[in-house]
Amino acid sequence: MAPIDVVSAIAPTNIGAVPKLLSEVASAGEALSEAGHDSVVARRELLAKARELTRALETPREIMIQQVWAQPCNVMAISFGVQSGLWTAMANNGDGPQKVVDLAKQLGVQEELLRRMMRHIAASGYIDMTAPDEYTPNNFSKSLSLAVMGSGYHTGPPILNPAFLQAHDWLKDKGYKCPTNNLDTPYQVAHNTKLHWFAHLQANPPHGQNFNDHMHGYLLGRPGWMDEGFYPVKERLFDGFDTAKDAVLLVDVGGGFGHYTEGFLSKFPDAPGRLILQDLPPVIAQIQQLNPRIEKMEYDFFTEQPVKGARAYYTHFILHDWPDADAIKIAKRVRDAMKPGYSRFLIHEHVVPPMGQDYEQTALDLIMMTNFGAKERSPAQWSELLEKNAGLKIVKIWTPINGIESVVECVRPE
Ligand SMILES: C[S@@+](CC[C@H](N)C(=O)[O-])C[C@H]1O[C@@H](n2cnc3c(N)ncnc32)[C@H](O)[C@@H]1O
């Protein structure tokens, strides 16, 4: 018999904490007003407290139903809205109330189907029902009409989620151990393929394009690594930069559609030197627009790095995609191209702290586990990978805000 009484499943998770949490929510709210509504840190602190409050009030049974019924159905219903064009239609129709009957006609979908999908999304608080079968667009529904938001729903449910669903059987079969071979993960079982994740995506258009658009959606609103108070670009990269005409300032290795280099240029439009974006040929070919100052280069990062002695080699979300042996190979290719005493390798990745991890970090870690046989790394794991195995030296780990990716700054010792 279970040692826990079933009554605990219907009692609030932590009702005793509610009074204290209420006053902490109020204080965090005041802090946000004082800091200004665009303060990332103050807003995140209030959000964390508000979530803690909700969690304390909910019963375990409510959480369970929320997780196993409501949220999967929300993902399905919101994705249906992306696919059918519902969110775009609503955004185009303007800010006024919109009836299901009219929207169904406009989209060419069954009225009953649309009614049932929309009312679940509204019951969950994501859209506003203003009268029976009538909805008024809000900031969330309008944002869903953006390609960068929609691409998340084109990537999560069809690409990532099937691997989560396979994970239980896969892990049981393997004796409950983390996958470490990127050709033998729940992903390959879920998608019935022998291909690696990236190769499989590119072999199944438009998933590759959707994924890179989703990477753009991911970075929206997050502090840039080159922002004031994060990585000191002027002191570390511009000062002492080689003045030769063709000197390279930055190589964005595995840079996808170039969003991070574009972000860098928007902050530093007068940055000196050349900026190079490298990725596999199909990804480079899918780029639709790019700041003309950025040079596109087809490159496989397991091969010799053709750009030698750049001031900075930059990677965002590259090494976390790969198990240790592959990540070491990629890092060594960069190390071999670096000029000792001059080049820096800026690894823009999560550095998972021992406590107080952010759920975006931990979710990404499980995505890496189940889809890539890879991981998010702790400071000790980064040191082992880069210093012990790839011949690099970590100069400093720059972490401006807990839960936001750090810059692990490395140099080549000799
Ligand atoms: C998680 S995405 C990150 C993209 C970009 N750095 C960003 O953060 O938006 C990983 C990138 O690695 C690229 N990639 C995968 N294998 C590669 C390889 N062997 N050589 C070069 N790029 C590769 C993918 O095409 C993809 O653009």
Short mmCIF file of C-alpha atoms and ligand atoms in Angstrom, two decimals:
data_model
loop_
_atom_site.label_atom_id
_atom_site.label_comp_id
_atom_site.label_asym_id
_atom_site.label_seq_id
_atom_site.Cartn_x
_atom_site.Cartn_y
_atom_site.Cartn_z
CA MET A 1 0.00 0.00 0.00
CA ALA A 2 1.22 3.53 -0.83
CA PRO A 3 2.52 5.44 2.22
CA ILE A 4 0.61 8.56 1.13
CA ASP A 5 -3.10 9.10 1.85
CA VAL A 6 -5.16 9.91 -1.26
CA VAL A 7 -6.44 13.02 0.55
CA SER A 8 -3.07 14.65 -0.18
CA ALA A 9 -3.91 14.56 -3.91
CA ILE A 10 -6.82 16.93 -3.39
CA ALA A 11 -5.24 19.31 -0.88
CA PRO A 12 -3.53 22.47 -2.13
CA THR A 13 0.14 21.77 -2.68
CA ASN A 14 1.33 24.29 -0.09
CA ILE A 15 -1.52 26.36 1.34
CA GLY A 16 0.65 27.43 4.29
CA ALA A 17 2.99 29.31 1.96
CA VAL A 18 0.20 31.37 0.37
CA PRO A 19 0.18 34.42 2.72
CA LYS A 20 3.96 34.86 2.39
CA LEU A 21 3.81 34.34 -1.38
CA LEU A 22 1.03 36.92 -1.69
CA SER A 23 3.18 39.54 0.01
CA GLU A 24 6.22 38.52 -2.08
CA VAL A 25 4.13 38.87 -5.25
CA ALA A 26 3.08 42.35 -4.10
CA SER A 27 6.69 43.36 -3.38
CA ALA A 28 7.92 41.96 -6.70
CA GLY A 29 5.09 43.89 -8.41
CA GLU A 30 6.26 47.12 -6.78
CA ALA A 31 9.86 46.36 -7.78
CA LEU A 32 8.72 45.95 -11.39
CA SER A 33 6.84 49.28 -11.32
CA GLU A 34 9.95 50.98 -9.96
CA ALA A 35 12.33 49.30 -12.42
CA GLY A 36 10.05 49.95 -15.40
CA HIS A 37 7.95 47.41 -17.26
CA ASP A 38 10.72 46.58 -19.69
CA SER A 39 13.05 45.42 -16.91
CA VAL A 40 13.76 41.77 -17.79
CA VAL A 41 15.06 40.88 -14.32
CA ALA A 42 12.19 42.46 -12.35
CA ARG A 43 9.54 41.00 -14.65
CA ARG A 44 11.06 37.51 -14.44
CA GLU A 45 11.17 37.73 -10.65
CA LEU A 46 7.50 38.67 -10.45
CA LEU A 47 6.59 35.92 -12.89
CA ALA A 48 8.52 33.34 -10.85
CA LYS A 49 6.72 34.40 -7.65
CA ALA A 50 3.30 34.41 -9.37
CA ARG A 51 3.98 30.87 -10.63
CA GLU A 52 5.03 29.77 -7.14
CA LEU A 53 1.76 31.17 -5.82
CA THR A 54 -0.30 29.33 -8.42
CA ARG A 55 1.57 26.11 -7.70
CA ALA A 56 1.00 26.45 -3.93
CA LEU A 57 -2.75 26.90 -4.49
CA GLU A 58 -3.24 24.05 -6.96
CA THR A 59 -3.92 20.53 -5.78
CA PRO A 60 -1.82 17.64 -7.11
CA ARG A 61 -4.88 16.28 -8.93
CA GLU A 62 -5.43 19.65 -10.63
CA ILE A 63 -1.78 19.80 -11.68
CA MET A 64 -1.98 16.27 -13.04
CA ILE A 65 -5.09 16.99 -15.13
CA GLN A 66 -3.61 20.29 -16.28
CA GLN A 67 -0.46 18.51 -17.46
CA VAL A 68 -1.86 15.36 -19.00
CA TRP A 69 -5.11 16.73 -20.46
CA ALA A 70 -5.24 20.47 -20.70
CA GLN A 71 -1.75 21.42 -21.90
CA PRO A 72 -1.41 18.74 -24.61
CA CYS A 73 -4.89 19.79 -25.84
CA ASN A 74 -3.81 23.44 -25.84
CA VAL A 75 -0.78 22.60 -27.94
CA MET A 76 -3.02 20.69 -30.34
CA ALA A 77 -5.67 23.44 -30.52
CA ILE A 78 -3.22 26.32 -30.86
CA SER A 79 -1.28 24.39 -33.54
CA PHE A 80 -4.58 23.84 -35.35
CA GLY A 81 -5.03 27.62 -35.29
CA VAL A 82 -1.55 28.12 -36.75
CA GLN A 83 -2.07 25.53 -39.47
CA SER A 84 -5.59 26.61 -40.46
CA GLY A 85 -4.65 30.30 -40.55
CA LEU A 86 -7.00 31.18 -37.66
CA TRP A 87 -4.57 33.50 -35.89
CA THR A 88 -3.60 35.33 -39.06
CA ALA A 89 -7.25 35.73 -40.05
CA MET A 90 -8.15 37.11 -36.62
CA ALA A 91 -5.22 39.53 -36.67
CA ASN A 92 -6.21 40.72 -40.15
CA ASN A 93 -9.84 41.16 -39.08
CA GLY A 94 -8.83 43.76 -36.51
CA ASP A 95 -9.23 44.19 -32.77
CA GLY A 96 -13.02 43.84 -32.51
CA PRO A 97 -15.00 40.77 -31.39
CA GLN A 98 -15.13 37.93 -33.93
CA LYS A 99 -17.75 35.21 -34.16
CA VAL A 100 -16.87 31.55 -34.60
CA VAL A 101 -19.50 31.22 -37.34
CA ASP A 102 -17.84 33.96 -39.42
CA LEU A 103 -14.30 32.75 -38.76
CA ALA A 104 -15.26 29.19 -39.75
CA LYS A 105 -16.64 30.47 -43.07
CA GLN A 106 -13.57 32.64 -43.64
CA LEU A 107 -11.20 29.69 -43.03
CA GLY A 108 -13.30 27.02 -44.72
CA VAL A 109 -13.34 24.82 -41.62
CA GLN A 110 -16.24 23.16 -39.83
CA GLU A 111 -17.89 25.55 -37.34
CA GLU A 112 -18.22 22.89 -34.63
CA LEU A 113 -14.54 22.00 -34.93
CA LEU A 114 -13.46 25.62 -34.56
CA ARG A 115 -15.86 26.22 -31.64
CA ARG A 116 -14.48 23.27 -29.68
CA MET A 117 -10.85 24.17 -30.30
CA MET A 118 -11.30 27.85 -29.41
CA ARG A 119 -13.26 27.31 -26.26
CA HIS A 120 -10.54 25.10 -24.77
CA ILE A 121 -7.90 27.71 -25.53
CA ALA A 122 -10.15 30.35 -23.91
CA ALA A 123 -10.94 28.13 -20.90
CA SER A 124 -7.18 27.85 -20.37
CA GLY A 125 -6.86 31.64 -20.41
CA TYR A 126 -4.92 32.05 -23.65
CA ILE A 127 -7.61 33.84 -25.68
CA ASP A 128 -10.50 36.06 -24.59
CA MET A 129 -14.10 34.89 -24.99
CA THR A 130 -16.23 38.05 -24.98
CA ALA A 131 -19.65 36.44 -25.64
CA PRO A 132 -20.76 32.87 -26.36
CA ASP A 133 -18.89 31.73 -29.49
CA GLU A 134 -17.27 35.12 -29.88
CA TYR A 135 -13.61 35.99 -29.28
CA THR A 136 -11.62 39.21 -29.18
CA PRO A 137 -7.96 39.09 -30.22
CA ASN A 138 -5.44 39.62 -27.45
CA ASN A 139 -1.67 40.07 -27.50
CA PHE A 140 -1.08 36.31 -27.50
CA SER A 141 -3.51 35.46 -30.30
CA LYS A 142 -2.17 38.32 -32.41
CA SER A 143 1.43 37.24 -31.86
CA LEU A 144 0.56 33.74 -33.04
CA SER A 145 0.05 35.20 -36.50
CA LEU A 146 3.81 35.91 -36.70
CA ALA A 147 5.84 33.30 -38.59
CA VAL A 148 8.47 33.29 -35.83
CA MET A 149 5.80 32.29 -33.30
CA GLY A 150 3.96 29.84 -35.57
CA SER A 151 7.23 28.04 -36.39
CA GLY A 152 7.44 26.95 -32.72
CA TYR A 153 4.17 25.06 -33.18
CA HIS A 154 5.43 23.64 -36.50
CA THR A 155 8.57 22.36 -34.70
CA GLY A 156 7.58 21.30 -31.16
CA PRO A 157 4.55 19.05 -31.77
CA PRO A 158 5.63 17.26 -34.95
CA ILE A 159 9.41 17.10 -34.37
CA LEU A 160 10.27 17.16 -30.66
CA ASN A 161 7.19 15.76 -28.96
CA PRO A 162 7.16 12.34 -30.69
CA ALA A 163 10.60 11.70 -29.11
CA PHE A 164 9.20 12.55 -25.65
CA LEU A 165 6.41 10.04 -26.18
CA GLN A 166 8.91 7.34 -27.15
CA ALA A 167 11.32 8.15 -24.32
CA HIS A 168 9.71 5.89 -21.70
CA ASP A 169 9.93 2.70 -23.73
CA TRP A 170 13.33 3.64 -25.11
CA LEU A 171 14.79 4.32 -21.64
CA LYS A 172 13.28 1.15 -20.21
CA ASP A 173 14.76 -0.92 -23.05
CA LYS A 174 18.20 0.60 -22.44
CA GLY A 175 18.15 0.03 -18.69
CA TYR A 176 17.30 3.62 -17.75
CA LYS A 177 20.44 5.39 -18.94
CA CYS A 178 20.79 8.72 -20.75
CA PRO A 179 21.23 8.35 -24.50
CA THR A 180 24.75 9.31 -25.60
CA ASN A 181 24.75 8.13 -29.23
CA ASN A 182 23.04 10.66 -31.44
CA LEU A 183 21.98 8.01 -33.96
CA ASP A 184 20.30 5.92 -31.27
CA THR A 185 17.85 8.12 -29.34
CA PRO A 186 14.07 8.16 -28.88
CA TYR A 187 14.03 10.55 -31.87
CA GLN A 188 15.12 7.85 -34.34
CA VAL A 189 12.47 5.45 -33.01
CA ALA A 190 9.75 8.11 -33.01
CA HIS A 191 10.47 9.17 -36.59
CA ASN A 192 11.39 5.72 -37.86
CA THR A 193 14.71 6.93 -39.23
CA LYS A 194 18.40 6.10 -39.01
CA LEU A 195 19.34 9.71 -39.74
CA HIS A 196 20.73 12.25 -37.31
CA TRP A 197 18.24 14.94 -36.21
CA PHE A 198 19.60 17.69 -38.48
CA ALA A 199 19.90 15.40 -41.53
CA HIS A 200 16.37 14.10 -40.96
CA LEU A 201 14.96 17.62 -40.72
CA GLN A 202 16.65 18.73 -43.91
CA ALA A 203 15.45 15.57 -45.67
CA ASN A 204 11.86 16.43 -44.76
CA PRO A 205 11.00 19.95 -45.91
CA PRO A 206 9.72 22.30 -44.66
CA HIS A 207 10.86 21.12 -41.22
CA GLY A 208 14.43 22.43 -41.64
CA GLN A 209 13.18 25.89 -42.59
CA ASN A 210 10.60 25.84 -39.78
CA PHE A 211 13.26 24.89 -37.25
CA ASN A 212 15.54 27.78 -38.17
CA ASP A 213 12.58 30.17 -38.07
CA HIS A 214 11.79 28.74 -34.65
CA MET A 215 15.34 29.50 -33.51
CA HIS A 216 14.57 33.11 -34.44
CA GLY A 217 11.36 33.01 -32.38
CA TYR A 218 13.32 31.61 -29.45
CA LEU A 219 15.73 34.53 -29.28
CA LEU A 220 13.07 37.24 -29.37
CA GLY A 221 13.15 39.44 -26.29
CA ARG A 222 16.20 37.74 -24.77
CA PRO A 223 19.16 39.91 -23.77
CA GLY A 224 21.86 39.90 -26.46
CA TRP A 225 25.33 38.60 -25.54
CA MET A 226 26.74 41.88 -26.81
CA ASP A 227 24.44 44.05 -24.66
CA GLU A 228 25.76 46.53 -22.11
CA GLY A 229 26.46 44.67 -18.86
CA PHE A 230 26.88 41.29 -20.55
CA TYR A 231 29.98 40.67 -22.69
CA PRO A 232 32.30 43.72 -23.05
CA VAL A 233 32.63 43.70 -26.83
CA LYS A 234 34.62 46.90 -27.13
CA GLU A 235 37.34 45.96 -24.63
CA ARG A 236 37.57 42.28 -25.59
CA LEU A 237 37.07 42.36 -29.37
CA PHE A 238 37.42 45.83 -30.86
CA ASP A 239 40.43 47.00 -28.82
CA GLY A 240 43.50 45.31 -30.26
CA PHE A 241 41.64 44.14 -33.38
CA ASP A 242 43.98 43.47 -36.35
CA THR A 243 43.89 46.45 -38.70
CA ALA A 244 44.63 44.44 -41.90
CA LYS A 245 42.02 45.06 -44.61
CA ASP A 246 40.67 41.50 -44.74
CA ALA A 247 40.89 40.79 -40.99
CA VAL A 248 37.92 38.83 -39.64
CA LEU A 249 36.19 40.10 -36.52
CA LEU A 250 33.61 37.35 -36.01
CA VAL A 251 32.86 33.91 -37.38
CA ASP A 252 29.41 32.62 -36.42
CA VAL A 253 29.95 28.85 -36.63
CA GLY A 254 26.70 26.93 -37.24
CA GLY A 255 24.96 30.29 -37.22
CA GLY A 256 21.73 29.11 -38.87
CA PHE A 257 19.96 32.03 -40.55
CA GLY A 258 22.40 34.52 -38.97
CA HIS A 259 20.09 36.06 -36.39
CA TYR A 260 22.80 36.40 -33.75
CA THR A 261 25.28 38.06 -36.11
CA GLU A 262 22.54 40.37 -37.35
CA GLY A 263 21.76 41.21 -33.71
CA PHE A 264 25.45 41.97 -33.17
CA LEU A 265 25.53 44.29 -36.20
CA SER A 266 22.37 46.08 -35.13
CA LYS A 267 24.06 46.90 -31.82
CA PHE A 268 27.43 47.69 -33.44
CA PRO A 269 26.72 48.94 -36.96
CA ASP A 270 30.24 50.36 -37.19
CA ALA A 271 31.98 47.17 -36.03
CA PRO A 272 35.34 46.83 -37.80
CA GLY A 273 36.41 43.90 -39.99
CA ARG A 274 34.62 41.03 -41.70
CA LEU A 275 31.74 39.02 -40.27
CA ILE A 276 31.22 35.48 -41.55
CA LEU A 277 28.21 33.22 -41.14
CA GLN A 278 28.87 29.49 -41.52
CA ASP A 279 26.40 26.62 -41.74
CA LEU A 280 25.66 23.53 -43.82
CA PRO A 281 24.83 24.13 -47.51
CA PRO A 282 21.04 23.50 -47.25
CA VAL A 283 20.74 26.00 -44.40
CA ILE A 284 22.82 28.65 -46.17
CA ALA A 285 20.62 28.11 -49.24
CA GLN A 286 17.42 28.69 -47.21
CA ILE A 287 18.48 32.13 -45.98
CA GLN A 288 16.05 34.64 -47.44
CA GLN A 289 17.54 37.87 -46.20
CA LEU A 290 20.71 38.81 -44.42
CA ASN A 291 22.51 42.03 -43.62
CA PRO A 292 24.78 42.52 -46.67
CA ARG A 293 27.81 43.01 -44.43
CA ILE A 294 27.62 39.36 -43.36
CA GLU A 295 29.41 36.90 -45.65
CA LYS A 296 27.70 33.52 -46.07
CA MET A 297 29.94 30.44 -46.08
CA GLU A 298 29.02 26.78 -46.49
CA TYR A 299 30.96 24.82 -43.90
CA ASP A 300 30.80 21.54 -41.97
CA PHE A 301 32.12 22.19 -38.47
CA PHE A 302 33.60 18.68 -38.20
CA THR A 303 36.10 19.64 -40.91
CA GLU A 304 39.08 22.02 -40.82
CA GLN A 305 37.99 25.59 -40.08
CA PRO A 306 38.89 27.58 -43.23
CA VAL A 307 38.93 30.99 -41.50
CA LYS A 308 42.17 31.22 -39.54
CA GLY A 309 43.11 33.71 -36.85
CA ALA A 310 39.76 35.52 -36.54
CA ARG A 311 39.34 37.81 -33.56
CA ALA A 312 36.32 35.82 -32.38
CA TYR A 313 34.73 32.49 -33.18
CA TYR A 314 31.19 32.45 -31.89
CA THR A 315 28.74 29.58 -31.43
CA HIS A 316 25.23 29.70 -30.09
CA PHE A 317 23.47 26.43 -29.25
CA ILE A 318 25.99 24.29 -31.14
CA LEU A 319 27.98 22.28 -28.58
CA HIS A 320 24.83 21.50 -26.57
CA ASP A 321 23.47 19.65 -29.63
CA TRP A 322 26.27 17.10 -29.52
CA PRO A 323 27.42 14.30 -27.19
CA ASP A 324 30.81 14.94 -25.58
CA ALA A 325 32.97 13.16 -28.19
CA ASP A 326 31.43 15.19 -31.05
CA ALA A 327 31.41 18.46 -29.09
CA ILE A 328 35.15 17.97 -28.42
CA LYS A 329 35.80 17.48 -32.16
CA ILE A 330 33.88 20.69 -33.01
CA ALA A 331 35.70 22.68 -30.30
CA LYS A 332 39.08 21.37 -31.47
CA ARG A 333 38.37 22.52 -35.03
CA VAL A 334 37.86 26.03 -33.68
CA ARG A 335 40.89 25.79 -31.38
CA ASP A 336 43.13 24.75 -34.32
CA ALA A 337 42.13 27.87 -36.29
CA MET A 338 42.64 30.28 -33.36
CA LYS A 339 45.69 32.54 -33.05
CA PRO A 340 47.11 32.20 -29.51
CA GLY A 341 47.09 35.49 -27.62
CA TYR A 342 44.62 37.04 -30.07
CA SER A 343 41.59 34.89 -30.96
CA ARG A 344 38.73 34.23 -28.59
CA PHE A 345 36.15 31.45 -28.75
CA LEU A 346 32.80 32.70 -27.43
CA ILE A 347 30.52 29.80 -26.59
CA HIS A 348 27.05 31.19 -26.01
CA GLU A 349 25.28 28.40 -24.16
CA HIS A 350 23.53 27.56 -20.94
CA VAL A 351 25.81 26.96 -17.99
CA VAL A 352 23.54 25.05 -15.66
CA PRO A 353 23.94 26.13 -12.02
CA PRO A 354 23.76 23.57 -9.19
CA MET A 355 20.56 25.22 -7.81
CA GLY A 356 17.83 27.50 -9.07
CA GLN A 357 17.84 26.31 -12.68
CA ASP A 358 15.41 27.94 -15.08
CA TYR A 359 12.78 25.74 -16.72
CA GLU A 360 13.87 26.81 -20.21
CA GLN A 361 17.33 25.41 -19.41
CA THR A 362 16.05 22.15 -17.96
CA ALA A 363 13.50 21.65 -20.77
CA LEU A 364 16.22 22.20 -23.32
CA ASP A 365 18.40 19.70 -21.51
CA LEU A 366 15.70 17.03 -21.87
CA ILE A 367 15.16 17.99 -25.52
CA MET A 368 18.89 17.51 -26.03
CA MET A 369 18.74 14.18 -24.22
CA THR A 370 15.81 12.68 -26.11
CA ASN A 371 16.42 14.15 -29.55
CA PHE A 372 20.23 14.42 -29.77
CA GLY A 373 21.78 12.19 -27.08
CA ALA A 374 23.32 15.46 -25.83
CA LYS A 375 22.97 17.83 -22.85
CA GLU A 376 23.10 21.26 -21.26
CA ARG A 377 26.35 21.47 -19.26
CA SER A 378 27.38 22.59 -15.78
CA PRO A 379 30.54 24.68 -15.16
CA ALA A 380 32.46 21.48 -14.34
CA GLN A 381 31.20 19.75 -17.50
CA TRP A 382 32.23 22.75 -19.63
CA SER A 383 35.67 22.76 -18.04
CA GLU A 384 36.10 19.02 -18.64
CA LEU A 385 35.01 19.33 -22.27
CA LEU A 386 36.90 22.47 -23.23
CA GLU A 387 39.96 22.55 -20.97
CA LYS A 388 40.68 18.88 -20.35
CA ASN A 389 39.71 17.55 -23.77
CA ALA A 390 39.76 20.32 -26.38
CA GLY A 391 42.97 22.18 -25.51
CA LEU A 392 41.26 25.47 -24.66
CA LYS A 393 41.39 27.67 -21.59
CA ILE A 394 38.25 29.21 -20.12
CA VAL A 395 39.07 32.84 -19.31
CA LYS A 396 35.70 33.71 -17.85
CA ILE A 397 32.07 32.63 -17.85
CA TRP A 398 29.84 35.67 -18.33
CA THR A 399 26.35 35.14 -16.89
CA PRO A 400 24.30 38.33 -16.70
CA ILE A 401 20.98 36.82 -15.60
CA ASN A 402 20.27 33.38 -14.18
CA GLY A 403 18.46 31.26 -16.74
CA ILE A 404 19.79 33.18 -19.75
CA GLU A 405 22.61 31.64 -21.78
CA SER A 406 26.12 32.58 -20.63
CA VAL A 407 29.16 33.36 -22.75
CA VAL A 408 31.94 30.89 -22.00
CA GLU A 409 34.98 32.84 -23.17
CA CYS A 410 37.95 30.70 -24.18
CA VAL A 411 41.44 31.30 -25.53
CA ARG A 412 43.99 28.99 -27.05
CA PRO A 413 46.81 28.65 -24.54
CA GLU A 414 49.67 27.98 -26.96
C1 LIG B 1 20.45 24.68 -32.72
S1 LIG B 1 20.86 25.35 -34.28
C2 LIG B 1 21.59 26.87 -33.81
C3 LIG B 1 21.60 27.86 -34.95
C4 LIG B 1 22.07 29.27 -34.51
N1 LIG B 1 23.42 29.24 -33.99
C5 LIG B 1 21.11 29.83 -33.50
O1 LIG B 1 21.38 29.75 -32.31
O2 LIG B 1 20.04 30.31 -33.91
C6 LIG B 1 22.23 24.37 -34.75
C7 LIG B 1 22.80 24.74 -36.11
O3 LIG B 1 23.91 23.87 -36.38
C8 LIG B 1 23.90 23.61 -37.77
N2 LIG B 1 24.70 22.41 -38.03
C9 LIG B 1 24.39 21.12 -37.74
N3 LIG B 1 25.39 20.32 -38.14
C10 LIG B 1 26.33 21.11 -38.68
C11 LIG B 1 27.62 20.86 -39.25
N4 LIG B 1 28.10 19.61 -39.32
N5 LIG B 1 28.33 21.91 -39.71
C12 LIG B 1 27.84 23.18 -39.63
N6 LIG B 1 26.62 23.49 -39.10
C13 LIG B 1 25.89 22.45 -38.63
C14 LIG B 1 22.44 23.43 -38.07
O4 LIG B 1 22.19 23.52 -39.45
C15 LIG B 1 21.82 24.56 -37.25
O5 LIG B 1 21.73 25.75 -37.99
#
